[in-house]
PDB file of C-alpha atoms and ligand atoms in Angstrom:
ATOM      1  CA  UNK D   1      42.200 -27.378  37.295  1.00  0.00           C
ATOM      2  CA  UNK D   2      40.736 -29.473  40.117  1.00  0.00           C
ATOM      3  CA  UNK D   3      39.179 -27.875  42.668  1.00  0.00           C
ATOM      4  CA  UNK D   4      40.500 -27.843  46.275  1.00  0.00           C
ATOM      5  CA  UNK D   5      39.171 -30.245  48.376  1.00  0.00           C
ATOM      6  CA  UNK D   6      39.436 -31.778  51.851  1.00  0.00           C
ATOM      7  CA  UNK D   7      41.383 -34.599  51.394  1.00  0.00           C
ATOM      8  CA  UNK D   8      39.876 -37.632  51.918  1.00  0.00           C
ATOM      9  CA  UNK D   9      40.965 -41.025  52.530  1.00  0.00           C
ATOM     10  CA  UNK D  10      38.906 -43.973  51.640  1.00  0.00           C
ATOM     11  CA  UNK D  11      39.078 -45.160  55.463  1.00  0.00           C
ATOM     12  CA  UNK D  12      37.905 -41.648  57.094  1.00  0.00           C
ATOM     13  CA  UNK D  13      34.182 -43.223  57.828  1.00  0.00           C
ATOM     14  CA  UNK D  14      35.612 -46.269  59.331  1.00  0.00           C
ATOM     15  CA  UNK D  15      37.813 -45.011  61.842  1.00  0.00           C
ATOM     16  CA  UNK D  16      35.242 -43.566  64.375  1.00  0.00           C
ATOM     17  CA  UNK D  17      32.675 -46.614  63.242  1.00  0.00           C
ATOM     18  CA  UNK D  18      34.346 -49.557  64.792  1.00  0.00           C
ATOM     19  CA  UNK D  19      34.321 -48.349  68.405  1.00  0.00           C
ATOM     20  CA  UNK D  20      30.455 -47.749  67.705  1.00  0.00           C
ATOM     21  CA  UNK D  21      29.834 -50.641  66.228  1.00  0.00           C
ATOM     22  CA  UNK D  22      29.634 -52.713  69.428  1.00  0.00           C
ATOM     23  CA  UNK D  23      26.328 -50.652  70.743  1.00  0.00           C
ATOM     24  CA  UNK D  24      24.243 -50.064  67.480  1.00  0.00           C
ATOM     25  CA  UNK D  25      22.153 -53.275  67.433  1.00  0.00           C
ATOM     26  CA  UNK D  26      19.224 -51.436  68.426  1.00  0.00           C
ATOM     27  CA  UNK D  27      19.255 -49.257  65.370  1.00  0.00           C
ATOM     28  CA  UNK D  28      16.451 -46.304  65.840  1.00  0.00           C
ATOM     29  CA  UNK D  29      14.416 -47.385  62.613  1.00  0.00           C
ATOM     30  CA  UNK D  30      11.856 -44.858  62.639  1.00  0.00           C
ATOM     31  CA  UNK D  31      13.798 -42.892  59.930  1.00  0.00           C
ATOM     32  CA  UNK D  32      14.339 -45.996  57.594  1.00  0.00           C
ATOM     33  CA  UNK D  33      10.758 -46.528  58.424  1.00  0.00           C
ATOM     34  CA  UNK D  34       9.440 -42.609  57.160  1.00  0.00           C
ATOM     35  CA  UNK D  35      11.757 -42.970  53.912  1.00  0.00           C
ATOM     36  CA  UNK D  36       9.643 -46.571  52.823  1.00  0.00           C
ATOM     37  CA  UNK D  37       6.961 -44.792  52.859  1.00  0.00           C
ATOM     38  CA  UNK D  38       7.475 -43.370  49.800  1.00  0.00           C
ATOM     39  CA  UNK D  39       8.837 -46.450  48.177  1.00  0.00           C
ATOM     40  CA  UNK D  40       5.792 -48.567  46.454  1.00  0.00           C
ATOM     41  CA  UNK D  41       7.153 -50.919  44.445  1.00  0.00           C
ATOM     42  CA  UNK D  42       6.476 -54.480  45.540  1.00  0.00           C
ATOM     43  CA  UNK D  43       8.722 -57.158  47.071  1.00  0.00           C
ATOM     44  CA  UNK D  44       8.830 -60.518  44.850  1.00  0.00           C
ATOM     45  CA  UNK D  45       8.642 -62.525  48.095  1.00  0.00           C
ATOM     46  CA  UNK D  46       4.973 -62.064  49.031  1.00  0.00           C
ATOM     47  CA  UNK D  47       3.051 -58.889  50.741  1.00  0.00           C
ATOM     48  CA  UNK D  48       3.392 -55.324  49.094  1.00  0.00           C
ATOM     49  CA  UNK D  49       6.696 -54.810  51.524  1.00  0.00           C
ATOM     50  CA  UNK D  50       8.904 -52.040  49.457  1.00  0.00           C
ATOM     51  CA  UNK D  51      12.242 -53.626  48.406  1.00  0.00           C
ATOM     52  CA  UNK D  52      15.538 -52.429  51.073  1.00  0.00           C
ATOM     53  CA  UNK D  53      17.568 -50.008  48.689  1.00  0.00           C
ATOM     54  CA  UNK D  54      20.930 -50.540  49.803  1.00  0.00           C
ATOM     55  CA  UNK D  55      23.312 -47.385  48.077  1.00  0.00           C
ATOM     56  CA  UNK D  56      26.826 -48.006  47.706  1.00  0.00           C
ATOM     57  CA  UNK D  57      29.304 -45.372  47.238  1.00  0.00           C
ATOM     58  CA  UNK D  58      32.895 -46.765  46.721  1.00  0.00           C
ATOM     59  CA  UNK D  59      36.131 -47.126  45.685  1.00  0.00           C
ATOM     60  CA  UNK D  60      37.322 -49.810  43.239  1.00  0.00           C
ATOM     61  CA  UNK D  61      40.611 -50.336  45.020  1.00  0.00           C
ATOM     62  CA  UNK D  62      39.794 -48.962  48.544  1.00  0.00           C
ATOM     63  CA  UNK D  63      40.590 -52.121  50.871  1.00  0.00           C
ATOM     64  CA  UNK D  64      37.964 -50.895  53.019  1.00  0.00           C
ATOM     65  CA  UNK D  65      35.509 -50.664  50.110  1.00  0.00           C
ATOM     66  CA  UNK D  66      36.408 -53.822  49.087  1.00  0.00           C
ATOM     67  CA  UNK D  67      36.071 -55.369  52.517  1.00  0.00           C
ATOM     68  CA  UNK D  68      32.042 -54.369  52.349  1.00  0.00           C
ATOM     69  CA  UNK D  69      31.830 -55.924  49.488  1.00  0.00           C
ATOM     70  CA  UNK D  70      33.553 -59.056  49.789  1.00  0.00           C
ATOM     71  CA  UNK D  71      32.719 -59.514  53.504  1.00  0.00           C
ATOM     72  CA  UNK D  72      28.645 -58.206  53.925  1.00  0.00           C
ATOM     73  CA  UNK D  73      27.254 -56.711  50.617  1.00  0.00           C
ATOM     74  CA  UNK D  74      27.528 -60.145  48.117  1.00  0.00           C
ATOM     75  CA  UNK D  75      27.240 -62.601  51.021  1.00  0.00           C
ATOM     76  CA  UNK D  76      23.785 -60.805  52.245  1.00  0.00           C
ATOM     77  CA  UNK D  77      22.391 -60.073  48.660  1.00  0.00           C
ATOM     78  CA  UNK D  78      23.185 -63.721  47.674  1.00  0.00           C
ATOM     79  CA  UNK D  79      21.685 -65.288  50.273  1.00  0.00           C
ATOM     80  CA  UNK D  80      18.427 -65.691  48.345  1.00  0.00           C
ATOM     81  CA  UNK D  81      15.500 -64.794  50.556  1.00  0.00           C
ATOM     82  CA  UNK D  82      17.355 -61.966  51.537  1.00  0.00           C
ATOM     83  CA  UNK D  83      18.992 -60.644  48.239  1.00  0.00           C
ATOM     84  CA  UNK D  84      15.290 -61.126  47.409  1.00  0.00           C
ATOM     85  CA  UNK D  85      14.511 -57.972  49.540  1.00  0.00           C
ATOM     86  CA  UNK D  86      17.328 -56.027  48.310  1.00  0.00           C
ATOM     87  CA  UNK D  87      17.862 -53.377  45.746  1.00  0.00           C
ATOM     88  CA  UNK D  88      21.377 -52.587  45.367  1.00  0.00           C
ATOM     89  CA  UNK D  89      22.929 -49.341  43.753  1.00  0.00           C
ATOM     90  CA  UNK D  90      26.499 -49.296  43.107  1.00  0.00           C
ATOM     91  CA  UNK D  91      28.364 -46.292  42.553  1.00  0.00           C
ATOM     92  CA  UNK D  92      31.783 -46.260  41.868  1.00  0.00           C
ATOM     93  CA  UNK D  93      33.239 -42.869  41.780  1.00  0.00           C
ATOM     94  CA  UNK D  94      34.003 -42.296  45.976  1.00  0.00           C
ATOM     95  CA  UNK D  95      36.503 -39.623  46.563  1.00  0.00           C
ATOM     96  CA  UNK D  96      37.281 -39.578  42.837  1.00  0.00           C
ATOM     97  CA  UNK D  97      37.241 -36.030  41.212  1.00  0.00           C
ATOM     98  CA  UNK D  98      36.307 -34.910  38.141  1.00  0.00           C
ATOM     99  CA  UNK D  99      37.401 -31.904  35.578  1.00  0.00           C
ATOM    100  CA  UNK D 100      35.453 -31.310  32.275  1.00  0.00           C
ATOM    101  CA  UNK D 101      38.071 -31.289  29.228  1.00  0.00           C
ATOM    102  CA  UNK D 102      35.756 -30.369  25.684  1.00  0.00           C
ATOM    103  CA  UNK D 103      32.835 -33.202  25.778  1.00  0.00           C
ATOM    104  CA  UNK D 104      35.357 -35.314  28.053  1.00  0.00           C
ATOM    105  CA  UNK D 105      35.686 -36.114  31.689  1.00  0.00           C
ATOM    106  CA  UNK D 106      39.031 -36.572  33.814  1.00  0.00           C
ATOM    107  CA  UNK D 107      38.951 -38.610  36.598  1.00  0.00           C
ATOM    108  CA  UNK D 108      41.382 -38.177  39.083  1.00  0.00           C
ATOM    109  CA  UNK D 109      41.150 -41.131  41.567  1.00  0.00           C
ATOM    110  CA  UNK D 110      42.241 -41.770  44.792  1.00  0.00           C
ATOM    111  CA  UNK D 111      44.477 -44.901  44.324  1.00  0.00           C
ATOM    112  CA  UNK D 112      45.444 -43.895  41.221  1.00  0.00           C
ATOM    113  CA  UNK D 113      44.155 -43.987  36.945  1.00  0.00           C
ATOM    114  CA  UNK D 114      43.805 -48.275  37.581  1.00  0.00           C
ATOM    115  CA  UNK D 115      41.255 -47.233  39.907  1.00  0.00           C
ATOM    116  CA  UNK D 116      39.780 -44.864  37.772  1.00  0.00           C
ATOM    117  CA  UNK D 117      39.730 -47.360  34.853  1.00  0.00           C
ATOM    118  CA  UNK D 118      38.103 -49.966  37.190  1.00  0.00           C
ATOM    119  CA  UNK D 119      35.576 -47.380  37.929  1.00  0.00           C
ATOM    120  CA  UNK D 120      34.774 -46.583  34.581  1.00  0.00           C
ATOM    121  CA  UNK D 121      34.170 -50.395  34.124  1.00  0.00           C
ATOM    122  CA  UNK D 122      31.965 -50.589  36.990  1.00  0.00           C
ATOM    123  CA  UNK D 123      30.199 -48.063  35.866  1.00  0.00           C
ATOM    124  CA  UNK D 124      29.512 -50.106  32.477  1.00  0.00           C
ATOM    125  CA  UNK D 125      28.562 -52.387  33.925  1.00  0.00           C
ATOM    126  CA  UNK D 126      26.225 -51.311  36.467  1.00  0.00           C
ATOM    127  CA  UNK D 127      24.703 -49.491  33.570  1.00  0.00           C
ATOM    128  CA  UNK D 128      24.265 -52.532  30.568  1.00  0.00           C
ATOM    129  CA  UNK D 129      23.618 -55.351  33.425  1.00  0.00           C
ATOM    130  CA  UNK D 130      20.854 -57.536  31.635  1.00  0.00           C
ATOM    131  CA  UNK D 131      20.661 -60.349  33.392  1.00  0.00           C
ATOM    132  CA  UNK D 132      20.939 -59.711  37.012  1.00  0.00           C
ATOM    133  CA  UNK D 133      25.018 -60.437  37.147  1.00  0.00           C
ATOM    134  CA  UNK D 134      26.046 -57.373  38.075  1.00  0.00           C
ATOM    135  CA  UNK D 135      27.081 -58.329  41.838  1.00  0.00           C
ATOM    136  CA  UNK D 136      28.503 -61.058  41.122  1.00  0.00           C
ATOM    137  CA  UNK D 137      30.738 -59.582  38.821  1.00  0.00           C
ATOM    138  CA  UNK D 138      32.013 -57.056  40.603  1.00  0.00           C
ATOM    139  CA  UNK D 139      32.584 -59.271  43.818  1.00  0.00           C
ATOM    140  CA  UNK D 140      34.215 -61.610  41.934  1.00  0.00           C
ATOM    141  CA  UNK D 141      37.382 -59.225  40.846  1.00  0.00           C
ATOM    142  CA  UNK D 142      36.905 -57.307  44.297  1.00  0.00           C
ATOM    143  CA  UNK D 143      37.654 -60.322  45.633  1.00  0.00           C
ATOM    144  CA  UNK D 144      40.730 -61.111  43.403  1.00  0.00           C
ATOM    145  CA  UNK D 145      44.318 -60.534  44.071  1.00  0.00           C
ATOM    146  CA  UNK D 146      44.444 -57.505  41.871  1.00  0.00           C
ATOM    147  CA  UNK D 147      40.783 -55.908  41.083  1.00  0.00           C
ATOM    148  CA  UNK D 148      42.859 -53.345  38.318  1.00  0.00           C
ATOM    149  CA  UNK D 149      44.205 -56.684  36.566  1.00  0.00           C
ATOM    150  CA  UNK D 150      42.154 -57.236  32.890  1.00  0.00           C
ATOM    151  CA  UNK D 151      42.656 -60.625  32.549  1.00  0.00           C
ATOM    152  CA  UNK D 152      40.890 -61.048  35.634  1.00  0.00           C
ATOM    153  CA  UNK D 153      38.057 -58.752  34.869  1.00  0.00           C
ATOM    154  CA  UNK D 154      37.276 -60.685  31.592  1.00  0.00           C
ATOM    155  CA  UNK D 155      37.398 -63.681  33.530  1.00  0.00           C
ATOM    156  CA  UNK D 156      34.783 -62.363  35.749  1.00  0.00           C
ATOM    157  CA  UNK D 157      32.394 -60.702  33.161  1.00  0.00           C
ATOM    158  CA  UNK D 158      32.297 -63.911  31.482  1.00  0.00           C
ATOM    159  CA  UNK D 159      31.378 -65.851  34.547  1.00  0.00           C
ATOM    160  CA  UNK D 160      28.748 -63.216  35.461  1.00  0.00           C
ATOM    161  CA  UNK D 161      27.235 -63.661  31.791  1.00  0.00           C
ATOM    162  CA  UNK D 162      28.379 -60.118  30.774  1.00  0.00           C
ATOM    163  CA  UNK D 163      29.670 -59.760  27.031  1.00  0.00           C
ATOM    164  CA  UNK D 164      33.324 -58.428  28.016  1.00  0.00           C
ATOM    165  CA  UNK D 165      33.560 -57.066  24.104  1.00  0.00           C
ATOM    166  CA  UNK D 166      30.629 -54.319  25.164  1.00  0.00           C
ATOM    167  CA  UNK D 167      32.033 -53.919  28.568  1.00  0.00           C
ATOM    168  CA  UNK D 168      35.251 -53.282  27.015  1.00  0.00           C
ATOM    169  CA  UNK D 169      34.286 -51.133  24.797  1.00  0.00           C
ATOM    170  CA  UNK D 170      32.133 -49.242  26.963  1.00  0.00           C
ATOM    171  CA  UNK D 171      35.198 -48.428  29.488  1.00  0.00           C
ATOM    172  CA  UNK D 172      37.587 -47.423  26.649  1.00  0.00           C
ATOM    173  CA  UNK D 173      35.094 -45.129  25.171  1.00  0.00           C
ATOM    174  CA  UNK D 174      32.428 -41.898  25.721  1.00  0.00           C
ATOM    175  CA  UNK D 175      30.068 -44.057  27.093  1.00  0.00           C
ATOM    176  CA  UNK D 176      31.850 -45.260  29.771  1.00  0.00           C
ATOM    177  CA  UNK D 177      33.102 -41.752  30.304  1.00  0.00           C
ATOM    178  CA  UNK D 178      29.555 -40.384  30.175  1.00  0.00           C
ATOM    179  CA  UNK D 179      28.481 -42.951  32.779  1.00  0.00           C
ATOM    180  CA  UNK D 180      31.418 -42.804  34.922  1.00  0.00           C
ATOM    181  CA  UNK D 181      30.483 -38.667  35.090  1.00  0.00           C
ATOM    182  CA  UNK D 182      26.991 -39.738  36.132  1.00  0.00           C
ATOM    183  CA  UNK D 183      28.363 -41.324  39.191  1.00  0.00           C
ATOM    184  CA  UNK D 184      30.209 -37.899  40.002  1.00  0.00           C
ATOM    185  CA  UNK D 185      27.022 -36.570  40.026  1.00  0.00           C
ATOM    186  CA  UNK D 186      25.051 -39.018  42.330  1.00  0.00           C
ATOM    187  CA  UNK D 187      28.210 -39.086  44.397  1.00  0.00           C
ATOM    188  CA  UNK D 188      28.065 -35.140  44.873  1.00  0.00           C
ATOM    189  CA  UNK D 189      24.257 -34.987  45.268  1.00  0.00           C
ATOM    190  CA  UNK D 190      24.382 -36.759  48.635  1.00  0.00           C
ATOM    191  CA  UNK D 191      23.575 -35.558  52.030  1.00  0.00           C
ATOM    192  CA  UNK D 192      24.766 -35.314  53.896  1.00  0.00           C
ATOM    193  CA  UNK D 193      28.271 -35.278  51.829  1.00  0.00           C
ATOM    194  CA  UNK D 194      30.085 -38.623  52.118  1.00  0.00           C
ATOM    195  CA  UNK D 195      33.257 -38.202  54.511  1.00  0.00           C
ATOM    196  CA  UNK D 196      34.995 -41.568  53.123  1.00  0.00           C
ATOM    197  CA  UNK D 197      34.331 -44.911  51.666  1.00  0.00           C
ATOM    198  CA  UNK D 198      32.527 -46.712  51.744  1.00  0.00           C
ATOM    199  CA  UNK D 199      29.196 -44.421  52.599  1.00  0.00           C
ATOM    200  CA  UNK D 200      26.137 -46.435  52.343  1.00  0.00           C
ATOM    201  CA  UNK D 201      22.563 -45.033  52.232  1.00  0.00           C
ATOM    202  CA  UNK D 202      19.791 -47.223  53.244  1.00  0.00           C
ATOM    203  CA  UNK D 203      16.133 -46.243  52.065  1.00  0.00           C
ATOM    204  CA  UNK D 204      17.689 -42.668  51.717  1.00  0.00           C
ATOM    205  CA  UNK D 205      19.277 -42.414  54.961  1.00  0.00           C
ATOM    206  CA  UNK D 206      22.720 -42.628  56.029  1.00  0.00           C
ATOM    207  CA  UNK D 207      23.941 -41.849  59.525  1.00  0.00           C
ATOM    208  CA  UNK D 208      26.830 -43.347  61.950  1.00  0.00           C
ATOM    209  CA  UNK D 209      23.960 -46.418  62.941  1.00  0.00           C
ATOM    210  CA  UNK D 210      23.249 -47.527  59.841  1.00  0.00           C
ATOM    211  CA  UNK D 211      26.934 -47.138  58.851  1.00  0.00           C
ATOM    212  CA  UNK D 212      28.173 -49.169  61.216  1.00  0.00           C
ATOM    213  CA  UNK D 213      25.742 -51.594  61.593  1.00  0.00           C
ATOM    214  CA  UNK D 214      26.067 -52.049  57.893  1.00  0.00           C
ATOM    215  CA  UNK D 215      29.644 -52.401  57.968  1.00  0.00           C
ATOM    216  CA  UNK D 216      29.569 -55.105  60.514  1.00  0.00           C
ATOM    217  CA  UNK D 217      26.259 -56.752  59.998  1.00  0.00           C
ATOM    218  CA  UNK D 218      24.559 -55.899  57.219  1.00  0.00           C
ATOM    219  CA  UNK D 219      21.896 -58.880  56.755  1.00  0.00           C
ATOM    220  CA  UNK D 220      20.787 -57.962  60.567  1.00  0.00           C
ATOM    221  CA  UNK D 221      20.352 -54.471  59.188  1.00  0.00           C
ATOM    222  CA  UNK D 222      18.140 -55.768  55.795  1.00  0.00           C
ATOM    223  CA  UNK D 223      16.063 -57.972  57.954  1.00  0.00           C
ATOM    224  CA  UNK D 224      15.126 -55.139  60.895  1.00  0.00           C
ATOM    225  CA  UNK D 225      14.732 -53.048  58.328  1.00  0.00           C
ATOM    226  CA  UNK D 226      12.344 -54.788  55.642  1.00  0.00           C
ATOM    227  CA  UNK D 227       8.719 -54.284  55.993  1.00  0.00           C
ATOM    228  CA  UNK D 228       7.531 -57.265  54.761  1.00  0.00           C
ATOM    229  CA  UNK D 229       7.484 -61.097  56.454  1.00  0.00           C
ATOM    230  CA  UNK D 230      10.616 -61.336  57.485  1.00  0.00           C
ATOM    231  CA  UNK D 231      12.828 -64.182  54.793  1.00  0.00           C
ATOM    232  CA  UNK D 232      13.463 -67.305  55.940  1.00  0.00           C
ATOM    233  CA  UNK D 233      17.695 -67.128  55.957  1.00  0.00           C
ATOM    234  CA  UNK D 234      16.979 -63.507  58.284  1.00  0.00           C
ATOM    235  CA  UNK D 235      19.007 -64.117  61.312  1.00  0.00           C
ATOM    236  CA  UNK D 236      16.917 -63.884  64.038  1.00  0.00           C
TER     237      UNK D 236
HETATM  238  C1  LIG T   1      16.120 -49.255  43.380  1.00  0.00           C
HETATM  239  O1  LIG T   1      16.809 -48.102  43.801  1.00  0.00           O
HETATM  240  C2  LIG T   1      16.892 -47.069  42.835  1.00  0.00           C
HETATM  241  C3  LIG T   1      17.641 -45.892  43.438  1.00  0.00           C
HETATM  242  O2  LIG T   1      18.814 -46.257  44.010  1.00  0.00           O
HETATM  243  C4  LIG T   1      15.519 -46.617  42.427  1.00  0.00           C
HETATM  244  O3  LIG T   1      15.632 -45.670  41.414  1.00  0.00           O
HETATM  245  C5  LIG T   1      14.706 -47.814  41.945  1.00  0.00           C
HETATM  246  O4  LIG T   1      13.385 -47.396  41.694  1.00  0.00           O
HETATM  247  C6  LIG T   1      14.697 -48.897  42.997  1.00  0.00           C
HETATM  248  N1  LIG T   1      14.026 -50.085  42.457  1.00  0.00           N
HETATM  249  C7  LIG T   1      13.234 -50.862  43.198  1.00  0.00           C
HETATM  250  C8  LIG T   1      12.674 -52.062  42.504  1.00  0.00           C
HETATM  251  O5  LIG T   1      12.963 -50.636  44.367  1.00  0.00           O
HETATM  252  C1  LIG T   2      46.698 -60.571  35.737  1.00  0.00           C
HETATM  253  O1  LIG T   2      46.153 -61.788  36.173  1.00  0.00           O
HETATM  254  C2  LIG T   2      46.616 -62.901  35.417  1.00  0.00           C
HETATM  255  C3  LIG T   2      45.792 -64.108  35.836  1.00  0.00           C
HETATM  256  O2  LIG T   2      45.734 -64.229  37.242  1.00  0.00           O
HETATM  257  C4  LIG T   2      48.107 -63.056  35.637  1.00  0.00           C
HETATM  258  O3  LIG T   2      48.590 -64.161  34.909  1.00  0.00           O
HETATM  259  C5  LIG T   2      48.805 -61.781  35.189  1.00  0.00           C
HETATM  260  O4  LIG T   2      50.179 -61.846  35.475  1.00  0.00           O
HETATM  261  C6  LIG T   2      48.200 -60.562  35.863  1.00  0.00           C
HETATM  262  N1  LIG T   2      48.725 -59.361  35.247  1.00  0.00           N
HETATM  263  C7  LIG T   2      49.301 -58.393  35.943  1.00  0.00           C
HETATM  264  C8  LIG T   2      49.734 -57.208  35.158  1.00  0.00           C
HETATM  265  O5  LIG T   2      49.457 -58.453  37.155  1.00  0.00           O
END
């Protein structure tokens, strides 16, 4: 059925990260540097400066995942002038694995099927977000008591402006599944391979700097790392 894999645990990449994190302020940038170079599209602030993609690969119900979220990713990106430099990618699939059954995948998650179900929904969402309300969505039931809990995921959508009917219905169907596989895919594709969650990949690079500089201060890490004049709320 499933294939064989280390076993990973969705606070592997932390571990060895918080004794580093102390000496990484001055991050070697050259290699976030070489990857904007490909990267043309233009900031909405003011010179052609490429946008910061931020990757996130995750966990719905990993605490440490969750932590990133609630404690660096939303409170960077919506601090405007700097979520103004940002491009986020979620991806919600982490350790997760995946087995094709007929024109169906099954998820097999690490904290269980109300994390894969929370994925799935993630993954909706990330994929029908119209207006822009995607973060704020998902930090808002990160953020919760119980990220899993329905009631409070309709409560969120709604906030965020999503229509919960087509999120809901995306989750429980073959969209949702299709998506969710999608994130299997991105999720496998990296490299190197992710070793626990959260892994994030900025401008195409990860490494043990940029993860634990993101991890502990992720708007310094935006701001050194943006092209353009720095924003105004950039810490100095
Ligand atoms: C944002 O990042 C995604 C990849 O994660 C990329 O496909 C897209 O072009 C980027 N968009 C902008 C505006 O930089
Ligand atoms: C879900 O959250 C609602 C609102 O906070 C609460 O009333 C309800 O008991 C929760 N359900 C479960 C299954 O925990």
């Amino acid at each position: 059925m499933f294939a064989q894999r280390l076993a990973l645990v969705c606070l592997v990449a932390l571990l060895s990260l918080w004794t580093v994190s102390g000496r990484v302020r001055k991050i070697n940038h050259a290699k976030l540097d070489r990857a904007e170079e490909t990267n043309v599209i233009q900031s909405s602030e003011d010179d052609a400066a490429p946008l910061v993609n931020v990757e996130l690969y995750y966990e719905t119900l990993c605490p440490y995942s969750r932590a990133f979220i609630n404690q660096q990713l939303y409170p960077t990106w919506s601090t405007a002038s700097v979520g103004a430099i940002m491009n986020v990618t979620m991806v919600p699939y982490g350790n997760a694995q995946e087995a094709q059954d007929g024109n169906q995948w099954i998820f097999t998650c690490q904290h269980g099927p109300k994390e894969c179900s929370a994925n799935v929904l993630t993954a909706c969402a990330v994929n029908l977000d119209q207006k822009n309300g995607l973060l704020g969505f998902i930090y808002c039931f990160e953020n919760s008591d119980d990220p899993s809990n329905s009631t409070i995921q309709q409560k969120c959508a709604n906030v965020a402006g999503f229509d919960w009917g087509q999120l809901s219905n995306c989750a429980a169907g073959q969209q949702g599944n299709t998506f969710e596989h999608l994130m299997a895919v991105k999720t496998d594709a990296l490299n190197p391979p992710h070793k626990g969650v959260p892994w994030i990949v900025v401008n195409g690079v990860h490494n043990d700097e940029i993860q634990a500089e993101a991890v502990s201060d992720l708007i310094q890490l935006v701001c050194d790392t943006y092209t353009g004049t720095r924003p105004k709320d950039c810490p100095p």
